[in-house]
Coordinates of C-alpha atoms in Angstrom, one line a residue:
M1 CA 0.0 0.0 0.1
F2 CA 2.8 2.4 0.9
L3 CA 4.6 1.6 -2.4
T4 CA 1.4 2.3 -4.4
F5 CA 1.2 5.8 -2.6
L6 CA 4.9 6.5 -3.4
A7 CA 4.3 5.7 -7.1
L8 CA 1.2 7.9 -7.4
E9 CA 3.0 10.8 -5.6
F10 CA 6.4 10.7 -7.2
L11 CA 6.6 8.8 -10.5
R12 CA 5.1 11.4 -12.7
Y13 CA 6.2 14.7 -11.3
E14 CA 5.4 17.5 -13.7
A15 CA 8.1 20.1 -12.7
P16 CA 10.4 20.8 -15.7
E17 CA 13.9 19.7 -15.5
N18 CA 16.9 22.0 -15.9
V19 CA 14.6 25.1 -15.6
D20 CA 16.1 28.5 -15.0
V21 CA 13.2 30.9 -14.6
S22 CA 14.0 32.4 -11.2
E23 CA 16.9 33.1 -9.1
K24 CA 15.3 31.3 -6.2
M25 CA 12.3 28.9 -5.8
V26 CA 11.4 29.3 -2.2
E27 CA 8.0 28.7 -0.7
D28 CA 7.2 31.5 1.7
D29 CA 5.2 31.0 4.9
S30 CA 2.4 33.2 3.9
Y31 CA -0.3 33.6 1.5
M32 CA -1.0 37.2 0.3
L33 CA -4.6 38.0 -0.8
V34 CA -5.7 41.6 -1.3
K35 CA -9.2 42.9 -2.1
T36 CA -9.7 43.0 -5.9
P37 CA -10.9 46.3 -7.4
K38 CA -14.3 46.0 -9.1
S39 CA -14.0 45.5 -12.8
K40 CA -15.2 47.9 -15.5
D41 CA -18.7 47.8 -16.7
D42 CA -19.2 45.1 -19.2
K43 CA -20.4 46.4 -22.7
S44 CA -19.6 43.4 -24.9
D45 CA -22.3 42.0 -27.2
V46 CA -22.3 38.3 -26.0
I47 CA -24.7 35.4 -25.7
V48 CA -24.4 34.5 -22.3
E49 CA -25.4 37.3 -20.0
L50 CA -24.3 37.7 -16.4
P51 CA -23.6 40.8 -14.3
V52 CA -20.0 39.8 -13.3
G53 CA -19.3 42.9 -11.2
E54 CA -21.9 42.2 -8.6
R55 CA -20.2 39.3 -6.7
E56 CA -17.3 39.5 -4.4
K57 CA -14.1 38.0 -5.9
N58 CA -12.0 35.5 -4.4
F59 CA -8.9 36.0 -6.6
T60 CA -6.1 38.6 -7.1
P61 CA -5.7 40.2 -10.5
V62 CA -2.4 39.2 -11.9
T63 CA -0.3 40.5 -14.9
V64 CA 1.7 37.6 -16.5
A65 CA 4.9 38.5 -18.2
F66 CA 7.6 36.4 -20.0
Q67 CA 10.9 37.9 -20.9
D68 CA 13.5 36.4 -23.3
L69 CA 12.0 32.8 -23.1
H70 CA 13.9 30.1 -24.6
Y71 CA 13.1 26.4 -24.6
W72 CA 15.3 23.5 -25.9
V73 CA 14.6 19.8 -26.2
P74 CA 17.0 16.9 -27.2
D75 CA 17.1 16.2 -30.9
P76 CA 15.5 12.9 -31.5
H77 CA 17.9 12.1 -34.3
N78 CA 20.9 13.3 -32.4
P79 CA 20.4 13.3 -28.6
K80 CA 23.6 15.1 -28.0
E81 CA 22.2 18.1 -30.0
Q82 CA 19.5 20.5 -28.7
L83 CA 16.5 21.8 -30.8
E84 CA 15.4 25.3 -29.9
L85 CA 11.7 25.4 -30.1
L86 CA 11.2 29.0 -28.6
K87 CA 13.7 31.7 -29.5
G88 CA 13.6 34.7 -27.1
I89 CA 9.9 35.3 -26.9
N90 CA 8.7 38.5 -25.0
G91 CA 5.2 39.4 -24.0
F92 CA 2.6 39.9 -21.3
A93 CA -1.0 39.6 -20.6
V94 CA -3.0 42.0 -18.2
P95 CA -6.0 41.3 -16.2
G96 CA -9.4 41.7 -18.0
S97 CA -8.0 40.8 -21.2
I98 CA -7.7 37.8 -23.6
T99 CA -4.3 37.2 -25.2
A100 CA -4.2 34.9 -28.3
L101 CA -1.3 32.8 -29.1
M102 CA -1.4 31.8 -32.8
G103 CA 0.7 30.6 -35.5
S104 CA 1.3 27.7 -38.0
S105 CA 1.4 24.1 -36.8
G106 CA 4.7 23.7 -35.2
A107 CA 5.2 27.3 -34.4
G108 CA 5.3 26.7 -30.6
K109 CA 1.9 28.1 -29.4
T110 CA 1.1 25.3 -27.1
T111 CA 4.8 24.8 -26.1
L112 CA 4.9 28.6 -25.1
M113 CA 1.8 28.3 -23.1
D114 CA 2.9 25.0 -21.3
V115 CA 6.3 26.7 -20.5
I116 CA 4.6 29.8 -19.0
A117 CA 2.1 27.5 -17.0
G118 CA 4.9 25.2 -15.8
R119 CA 3.6 22.2 -17.6
K120 CA 6.6 21.1 -19.3
T121 CA 8.2 18.0 -17.9
G122 CA 11.4 17.9 -19.9
G123 CA 13.8 20.0 -21.9
K124 CA 15.6 23.1 -20.7
I125 CA 13.9 26.5 -20.1
A126 CA 15.8 29.9 -20.0
G127 CA 14.4 33.4 -19.4
K128 CA 11.9 34.9 -16.8
I129 CA 8.3 34.2 -16.0
L130 CA 6.8 36.9 -13.8
L131 CA 3.6 37.5 -12.0
N132 CA 2.8 41.1 -11.2
G133 CA 6.5 42.0 -11.9
Y134 CA 7.8 39.3 -9.4
K135 CA 9.7 36.4 -10.5
A136 CA 7.2 33.4 -10.3
S137 CA 7.9 30.2 -8.4
D138 CA 6.6 26.9 -9.7
L139 CA 4.1 26.9 -6.6
A140 CA 2.8 30.3 -7.4
I141 CA 2.2 29.4 -10.9
R142 CA 0.3 26.2 -10.2
R143 CA -1.7 27.7 -7.3
S144 CA -2.7 31.0 -9.0
T145 CA -3.5 29.8 -12.5
G146 CA -5.9 27.3 -14.2
Y147 CA -5.1 25.3 -17.3
C148 CA -7.8 24.1 -19.6
E149 CA -6.4 21.2 -21.7
Q150 CA -7.4 20.6 -25.3
M151 CA -8.7 17.2 -24.4
D152 CA -11.8 17.4 -22.0
V153 CA -10.7 15.1 -19.3
H154 CA -13.2 14.6 -16.2
S155 CA -14.5 12.0 -13.9
E156 CA -17.3 10.9 -16.0
A157 CA -19.5 9.5 -13.1
S158 CA -19.9 12.8 -11.4
T159 CA -22.4 15.4 -12.3
F160 CA -21.5 18.8 -13.7
R161 CA -22.3 20.5 -10.3
E162 CA -20.3 17.8 -8.5
A163 CA -17.2 18.4 -10.7
L164 CA -17.3 22.1 -10.1
T165 CA -17.8 21.8 -6.3
F166 CA -14.9 19.3 -6.2
S167 CA -12.6 21.8 -7.9
S168 CA -13.9 24.9 -5.9
F169 CA -13.5 23.2 -2.4
L170 CA -10.1 21.7 -3.1
R171 CA -8.4 24.5 -5.1
Q172 CA -9.7 27.5 -3.2
D173 CA -7.9 28.6 -0.1
A174 CA -8.9 26.8 3.0
S175 CA -9.5 30.3 4.7
I176 CA -12.5 31.0 2.3
S177 CA -15.8 30.1 3.6
D178 CA -17.8 27.3 2.2
S179 CA -20.8 29.6 1.3
R180 CA -18.4 31.6 -0.8
K181 CA -17.1 28.4 -2.6
F182 CA -20.8 27.3 -3.2
D183 CA -21.3 30.8 -4.6
S184 CA -18.3 30.3 -6.9
V185 CA -19.9 27.0 -8.3
N186 CA -23.2 28.8 -8.9
E187 CA -21.5 31.6 -10.6
C188 CA -19.8 29.2 -12.9
I189 CA -23.0 27.4 -13.8
E190 CA -24.7 30.7 -14.7
L191 CA -21.7 32.2 -16.5
L192 CA -21.2 29.1 -18.6
G193 CA -24.9 28.3 -19.2
L194 CA -25.0 25.0 -17.5
E195 CA -28.3 25.5 -15.5
D196 CA -30.2 22.9 -17.4
I197 CA -27.5 20.2 -17.1
A198 CA -25.9 21.0 -13.8
D199 CA -27.3 17.8 -12.2
Q200 CA -26.6 15.6 -15.2
I201 CA -24.0 12.8 -15.2
I202 CA -21.0 14.0 -17.4
R203 CA -20.8 10.5 -19.0
G204 CA -22.2 10.9 -22.6
S205 CA -22.3 14.7 -22.8
S206 CA -21.7 16.6 -26.0
V207 CA -18.4 18.1 -26.9
E208 CA -19.8 21.6 -26.3
Q209 CA -20.9 20.6 -22.8
M210 CA -17.7 19.0 -22.1
K211 CA -15.8 22.1 -23.2
R212 CA -17.9 24.3 -21.0
L213 CA -17.2 22.0 -18.0
T214 CA -13.4 22.2 -18.7
I215 CA -13.5 25.9 -18.4
G216 CA -15.9 25.8 -15.4
V217 CA -13.7 23.3 -13.5
E218 CA -10.8 25.8 -13.8
L219 CA -13.1 28.9 -13.1
A220 CA -14.4 27.4 -10.0
A221 CA -10.9 27.4 -8.4
Q222 CA -11.0 31.1 -8.6
P223 CA -7.6 31.4 -10.4
S224 CA -6.2 34.8 -11.3
V225 CA -4.9 33.4 -14.7
I226 CA -6.5 31.0 -17.0
F227 CA -4.8 29.2 -19.8
L228 CA -6.8 27.7 -22.6
D229 CA -5.4 25.2 -25.1
E230 CA -7.6 25.2 -28.3
P231 CA -10.9 25.9 -26.5
T232 CA -12.8 25.7 -29.9
S233 CA -11.4 22.5 -31.1
G234 CA -14.0 20.0 -32.4
L235 CA -16.8 22.6 -32.1
D236 CA -19.0 24.1 -34.9
A237 CA -19.1 27.9 -35.5
R238 CA -22.1 28.5 -33.2
S239 CA -20.7 26.3 -30.3
A240 CA -17.1 28.0 -30.7
K241 CA -18.7 31.5 -30.5
L242 CA -20.8 30.5 -27.5
I243 CA -17.8 29.1 -25.7
M244 CA -15.7 32.2 -26.4
D245 CA -18.5 34.5 -25.3
G246 CA -18.2 32.8 -21.9
V247 CA -14.4 33.2 -22.0
R248 CA -15.0 36.9 -22.7
K249 CA -17.2 37.3 -19.7
V250 CA -14.6 35.5 -17.6
A251 CA -12.0 38.0 -18.8
D252 CA -14.3 40.9 -18.0
S253 CA -14.5 39.7 -14.5
G254 CA -10.9 40.8 -14.0
R255 CA -8.9 37.5 -14.9
T256 CA -6.1 37.2 -17.2
I257 CA -6.8 34.8 -20.2
I258 CA -4.0 33.4 -22.4
C259 CA -5.4 31.2 -25.1
T260 CA -3.9 29.2 -28.1
I261 CA -6.2 29.0 -31.1
H262 CA -5.6 27.7 -34.6
Q263 CA -7.8 29.4 -37.1
P264 CA -10.9 31.1 -35.5
S265 CA -13.8 32.7 -37.3
S266 CA -13.8 36.4 -37.5
E267 CA -16.6 36.6 -34.9
V268 CA -14.5 34.7 -32.3
F269 CA -11.2 36.6 -33.5
Y270 CA -12.8 40.0 -32.6
L271 CA -13.3 38.9 -29.0
F272 CA -9.4 38.9 -28.4
D273 CA -7.7 41.9 -27.1
S274 CA -4.1 41.3 -28.0
L275 CA -2.3 38.7 -30.1
L276 CA 1.1 37.1 -30.0
L277 CA 1.8 35.6 -33.4
L278 CA 4.5 33.1 -33.8
K279 CA 6.1 31.6 -37.1
R280 CA 7.5 28.1 -37.4
G281 CA 10.6 27.9 -35.3
G282 CA 9.3 29.8 -32.4
E283 CA 10.0 33.3 -33.3
T284 CA 7.7 36.4 -32.9
V285 CA 6.1 37.9 -35.8
F286 CA 3.7 40.3 -34.1
F287 CA 2.7 41.3 -30.6
G288 CA 0.3 44.0 -29.6
D289 CA -3.2 45.1 -29.2
L290 CA -5.6 44.1 -31.9
G291 CA -7.8 47.2 -32.0
K292 CA -11.4 47.5 -32.6
N293 CA -12.3 44.8 -35.4
C294 CA -8.5 43.9 -35.4
R295 CA -7.9 47.3 -37.1
N296 CA -4.3 47.5 -35.6
L297 CA -3.3 44.2 -37.0
I298 CA -4.8 44.8 -40.4
D299 CA -2.9 48.1 -40.7
Y300 CA 0.3 46.6 -39.6
F301 CA 0.3 43.7 -42.1
E302 CA -1.0 45.9 -45.1
N303 CA 2.0 48.2 -44.5
I304 CA 4.5 45.3 -45.1
P305 CA 5.8 45.4 -48.6
G306 CA 4.4 42.6 -50.7
V307 CA 1.4 41.8 -48.6
V308 CA -1.9 41.7 -50.4
P309 CA -4.5 43.9 -48.7
L310 CA -7.3 42.3 -46.7
P311 CA -10.1 41.5 -49.2
K312 CA -13.5 42.9 -48.1
G313 CA -15.4 40.5 -45.9
Y314 CA -12.4 38.2 -45.5
N315 CA -11.5 36.7 -42.2
P316 CA -8.6 38.7 -40.8
A317 CA -7.3 35.7 -38.7
T318 CA -7.3 33.6 -42.0
W319 CA -5.6 36.3 -44.2
M320 CA -2.9 37.0 -41.4
L321 CA -2.0 33.4 -41.2
E322 CA -1.7 33.3 -45.0
C323 CA 0.4 36.3 -45.1
I324 CA 3.1 34.6 -42.9
G325 CA 2.8 31.3 -44.7
A326 CA 0.8 29.6 -42.1
G327 CA -2.4 29.3 -44.1
V328 CA -3.3 28.0 -47.4
G329 CA -0.6 30.0 -49.1
N330 CA 2.0 32.7 -48.4
T331 CA 0.7 35.8 -50.1
A332 CA 3.7 37.8 -49.2
G333 CA 6.2 35.3 -50.8
N334 CA 9.2 33.8 -49.3
Q335 CA 11.2 37.0 -49.5
T336 CA 9.6 38.8 -46.6
D337 CA 11.3 38.4 -43.2
F338 CA 8.4 39.0 -40.8
V339 CA 10.5 38.5 -37.7
E340 CA 13.0 41.2 -38.7
Y341 CA 10.1 43.6 -39.8
F342 CA 8.6 43.2 -36.4
K343 CA 12.0 43.8 -34.6
N344 CA 12.2 47.2 -36.3
S345 CA 8.6 48.2 -36.0
P346 CA 6.9 50.6 -33.5
Y347 CA 5.1 47.6 -32.0
N348 CA 8.2 46.1 -30.9
E349 CA 9.4 49.4 -29.3
Q350 CA 5.9 49.7 -27.6
L351 CA 6.5 46.1 -26.3
V352 CA 10.0 46.9 -25.0
A353 CA 8.7 50.1 -23.3
N354 CA 5.8 48.2 -21.6
M355 CA 8.0 45.4 -20.4
A356 CA 10.0 47.8 -18.5
K357 CA 7.1 49.2 -16.6
E358 CA 6.2 48.5 -13.0
G359 CA 3.9 45.6 -12.4
I360 CA 5.1 43.8 -15.6
T361 CA 8.7 43.0 -15.2
I362 CA 9.5 45.4 -12.2
P363 CA 7.7 44.8 -8.9
S364 CA 5.3 47.5 -8.0
P365 CA 4.4 48.5 -4.4
D366 CA 0.7 48.6 -5.5
L367 CA 0.6 45.0 -6.7
P368 CA 0.9 42.0 -4.6
E369 CA 3.5 39.2 -5.0
M370 CA 1.8 35.8 -5.4
V371 CA 3.2 33.9 -2.2
F372 CA 1.7 30.6 -1.0
G373 CA 2.7 28.9 2.1
K374 CA 1.3 25.6 1.3
K375 CA 1.6 23.2 -1.6
R376 CA -2.2 22.6 -1.8
A377 CA -5.1 25.0 -0.9
A378 CA -7.4 22.6 0.9
D379 CA -6.5 20.9 4.3
S380 CA -6.1 17.1 4.6
M381 CA -9.5 16.3 6.0
T382 CA -11.3 18.3 3.1
Q383 CA -9.1 16.4 0.6
M384 CA -10.0 13.1 2.0
K385 CA -13.8 13.9 2.3
F386 CA -14.1 14.9 -1.4
V387 CA -11.8 12.2 -2.9
V388 CA -13.4 9.5 -0.9
R389 CA -17.0 10.7 -1.6
R390 CA -16.1 10.9 -5.4
Y391 CA -14.9 7.4 -5.5
I392 CA -17.9 6.0 -3.6
Q393 CA -20.3 7.8 -6.0
M394 CA -18.3 6.6 -9.0
Y395 CA -18.6 3.0 -7.9
W396 CA -22.3 3.3 -7.2
R397 CA -23.1 4.9 -10.5
T398 CA -21.1 2.5 -12.6
S399 CA -23.7 -0.3 -12.6
A400 CA -22.0 -2.3 -15.3
Y401 CA -18.9 -2.7 -13.4
N402 CA -20.7 -3.8 -10.2
L403 CA -23.0 -6.2 -12.1
T404 CA -20.3 -7.7 -14.0
R405 CA -18.3 -8.4 -10.9
M406 CA -21.2 -10.1 -9.3
F407 CA -21.9 -12.1 -12.3
L408 CA -18.4 -13.4 -12.4
A409 CA -18.5 -14.3 -8.8
V410 CA -21.5 -16.5 -9.6
I411 CA -19.8 -18.2 -12.5
L412 CA -16.7 -18.9 -10.7
A413 CA -18.6 -20.4 -7.7
V414 CA -20.5 -22.8 -10.1
L415 CA -17.5 -23.7 -11.9
F416 CA -15.4 -24.6 -8.7
G417 CA -18.5 -26.3 -7.3
L418 CA -18.9 -28.6 -10.2
I419 CA -15.1 -29.5 -10.3
F420 CA -15.2 -30.6 -6.6
V421 CA -18.8 -31.5 -6.2
S422 CA -18.0 -35.1 -5.4
A423 CA -14.8 -34.6 -3.4
D424 CA -14.3 -37.0 -0.3
Y425 CA -12.7 -35.0 2.5
A426 CA -12.3 -38.2 4.7
S427 CA -9.2 -39.4 3.1
Y428 CA -5.7 -37.7 3.2
S429 CA -5.7 -37.2 -0.5
G430 CA -9.2 -35.7 -0.3
L431 CA -8.3 -33.5 2.5
N432 CA -5.2 -32.1 0.4
S433 CA -7.6 -31.5 -2.5
G434 CA -9.9 -29.5 -0.3
V435 CA -7.0 -27.3 1.0
G436 CA -5.8 -26.7 -2.6
M437 CA -9.4 -25.9 -3.7
V438 CA -9.7 -23.3 -1.2
F439 CA -6.4 -21.8 -2.1
I440 CA -7.3 -21.8 -5.9
A441 CA -10.7 -20.3 -5.0
A442 CA -9.3 -17.5 -2.9
L443 CA -6.6 -16.9 -5.6
F444 CA -9.2 -16.5 -8.4
N445 CA -11.3 -14.3 -6.5
S446 CA -8.4 -12.1 -5.7
I447 CA -7.3 -12.0 -9.3
M448 CA -10.9 -11.3 -10.4
A449 CA -11.1 -8.3 -8.0
F450 CA -7.8 -7.0 -9.3
Q451 CA -8.5 -7.3 -13.1
S452 CA -12.0 -6.0 -12.8
V453 CA -11.0 -2.8 -11.3
L454 CA -8.4 -2.0 -14.0
P455 CA -10.7 -0.4 -16.6
L456 CA -12.2 1.9 -14.0
S457 CA -8.8 2.9 -12.7
C458 CA -7.6 3.5 -16.3
S459 CA -10.5 5.6 -17.1
E460 CA -9.7 7.9 -14.1
R461 CA -5.9 8.1 -14.6
A462 CA -6.0 11.1 -17.1
S463 CA -8.3 13.0 -14.7
F464 CA -5.9 12.2 -11.7
Y465 CA -2.8 13.5 -13.6
R466 CA -4.7 16.7 -14.6
E467 CA -5.9 17.4 -11.0
R468 CA -2.5 16.5 -9.7
A469 CA -0.7 19.0 -12.0
S470 CA -2.8 21.6 -10.3
Q471 CA -2.0 20.5 -6.9
T472 CA -5.7 19.7 -6.2
Y473 CA -5.1 16.9 -3.7
N474 CA -2.4 14.6 -2.3
A475 CA -1.9 11.2 -4.0
F476 CA -2.3 9.5 -0.7
W477 CA -6.0 10.4 -0.5
Y478 CA -6.6 9.3 -4.0
F479 CA -5.2 5.9 -3.1
V480 CA -7.3 5.9 0.2
G481 CA -10.4 6.8 -1.7
S482 CA -10.1 4.1 -4.3
T483 CA -9.3 1.5 -1.7
L484 CA -12.2 2.3 0.7
A485 CA -14.8 2.5 -2.1
E486 CA -13.6 -1.0 -3.3
I487 CA -14.0 -2.7 -0.1
P488 CA -17.8 -3.2 0.1
Y489 CA -17.9 -4.5 -3.5
C490 CA -15.1 -6.9 -2.8
F491 CA -17.1 -8.1 0.3
M492 CA -20.3 -8.5 -1.7
S493 CA -18.7 -10.5 -4.5
S494 CA -16.9 -12.8 -2.1
L495 CA -20.0 -13.3 -0.1
I496 CA -22.0 -14.3 -3.2
F497 CA -19.2 -16.7 -4.2
T498 CA -19.2 -18.2 -0.8
V499 CA -22.9 -18.7 -0.5
I500 CA -22.9 -20.7 -3.7
F501 CA -19.5 -22.4 -3.5
Y502 CA -19.6 -23.6 0.2
P503 CA -22.5 -25.9 0.2
F504 CA -21.8 -26.9 -3.5
V505 CA -18.5 -28.7 -2.6
G506 CA -19.9 -30.3 0.6
F507 CA -18.4 -28.1 3.3
Q508 CA -20.1 -28.1 6.7
G509 CA -20.7 -25.3 9.2
F510 CA -21.5 -22.6 6.6
V511 CA -22.7 -19.8 9.1
P512 CA -19.6 -20.0 11.5
A513 CA -17.3 -20.2 8.6
V514 CA -18.8 -17.1 6.8
L515 CA -18.8 -15.2 10.2
F516 CA -15.1 -16.3 10.7

């Protein structure tokens, strides 16, 4: 049992290796939380409506900055050589805004976001990652951010409300009252339009519903920063717009949103505030505010020699990617050096000037440092309660698993009973046969119990890794929860086996033996 806990806790530790993003990675003994200023009035035209400024906020607004960020991985063809996937990337994202990370396939969008979010498990990172101008520790990044993966991974036996409550209670600080945590859950349900399906089991839900839940689970933790990896992947145009409208409302509540997206529709693209555009090889092509209806971006590219102006009614996102050769074609030809053009542009000068400001790469006395004293937000008892409860509910709701186990117990009992139905235990050889029979029966029951739980454990493994990366709970309570939930079903299947098997093979004293 202890070895199982050690494997869960340490075998897949997500902290990156050989990382140099801070001079010191020290966990302070305090957690700083300041009162959040009210957000500006919302004037965006969205589908999901919610007055976001009326509720008390449980998070601290944070500006994320990354300076001269490099990332290397070993060359698979020559392990002694290093491939540089990110080459000196600079940028920042401020509270209340959505920053898009875009580029062609292989440009490093997701890689950049994973590096900023502390999700890279290998390779070498150099540069600075800062929160409110302070160098960010790995703990501060994990505790103050939420990460929405492209694949929607959840414990499918839970309901939508239970999944949100689980995240709210285990990832918000223990000092926050339960009533405020429940308020966070209700806010997420309203914000993402989950009222009609809040008490529905997650298993079998549509792609759009799962995507909304993925965002909601991170939002329920009240993070200061939310990372989204391809939030519109697999969705039609209407669903993508609905999801991004919800993300817009989340940003308007004062959170910082950083989002990778491949090729959005114009309606979705207009929802973004700023853009970091990368070319293949991990170099910056553009960084800056998009402006109203992306006017700043359009003017920038149309001023580049050789770029065909944006056709009337054409999607600016598609046109932009085609300009740099990340779309269907490269409309500017192969002679245009977009990276060098950006380095000499006013947008790069503005980026350099902004990066030197207080609160971005320089600490500001008006902005708090994100300091956490504990690795996990919830106390041990809360972790145990919610993890054990989830497993008990999961076993109870997975009827196919339970019925299959009971059916196998009946089959094994009948099979062993038929084999030993005429055994004579009066002789020495018969007694030896009986002892062997009991041993084999116990062995088969143990193997059956072990094998039958594997599909259930495998289906929960991805969810465990996602939650563990966010420091949701200790792996020990995950092991305890799965073990405690398994015990009643092991007992019931063994009892069914014994009730059939015991009299079948001619054993005497059934009741005392069962009680024993």
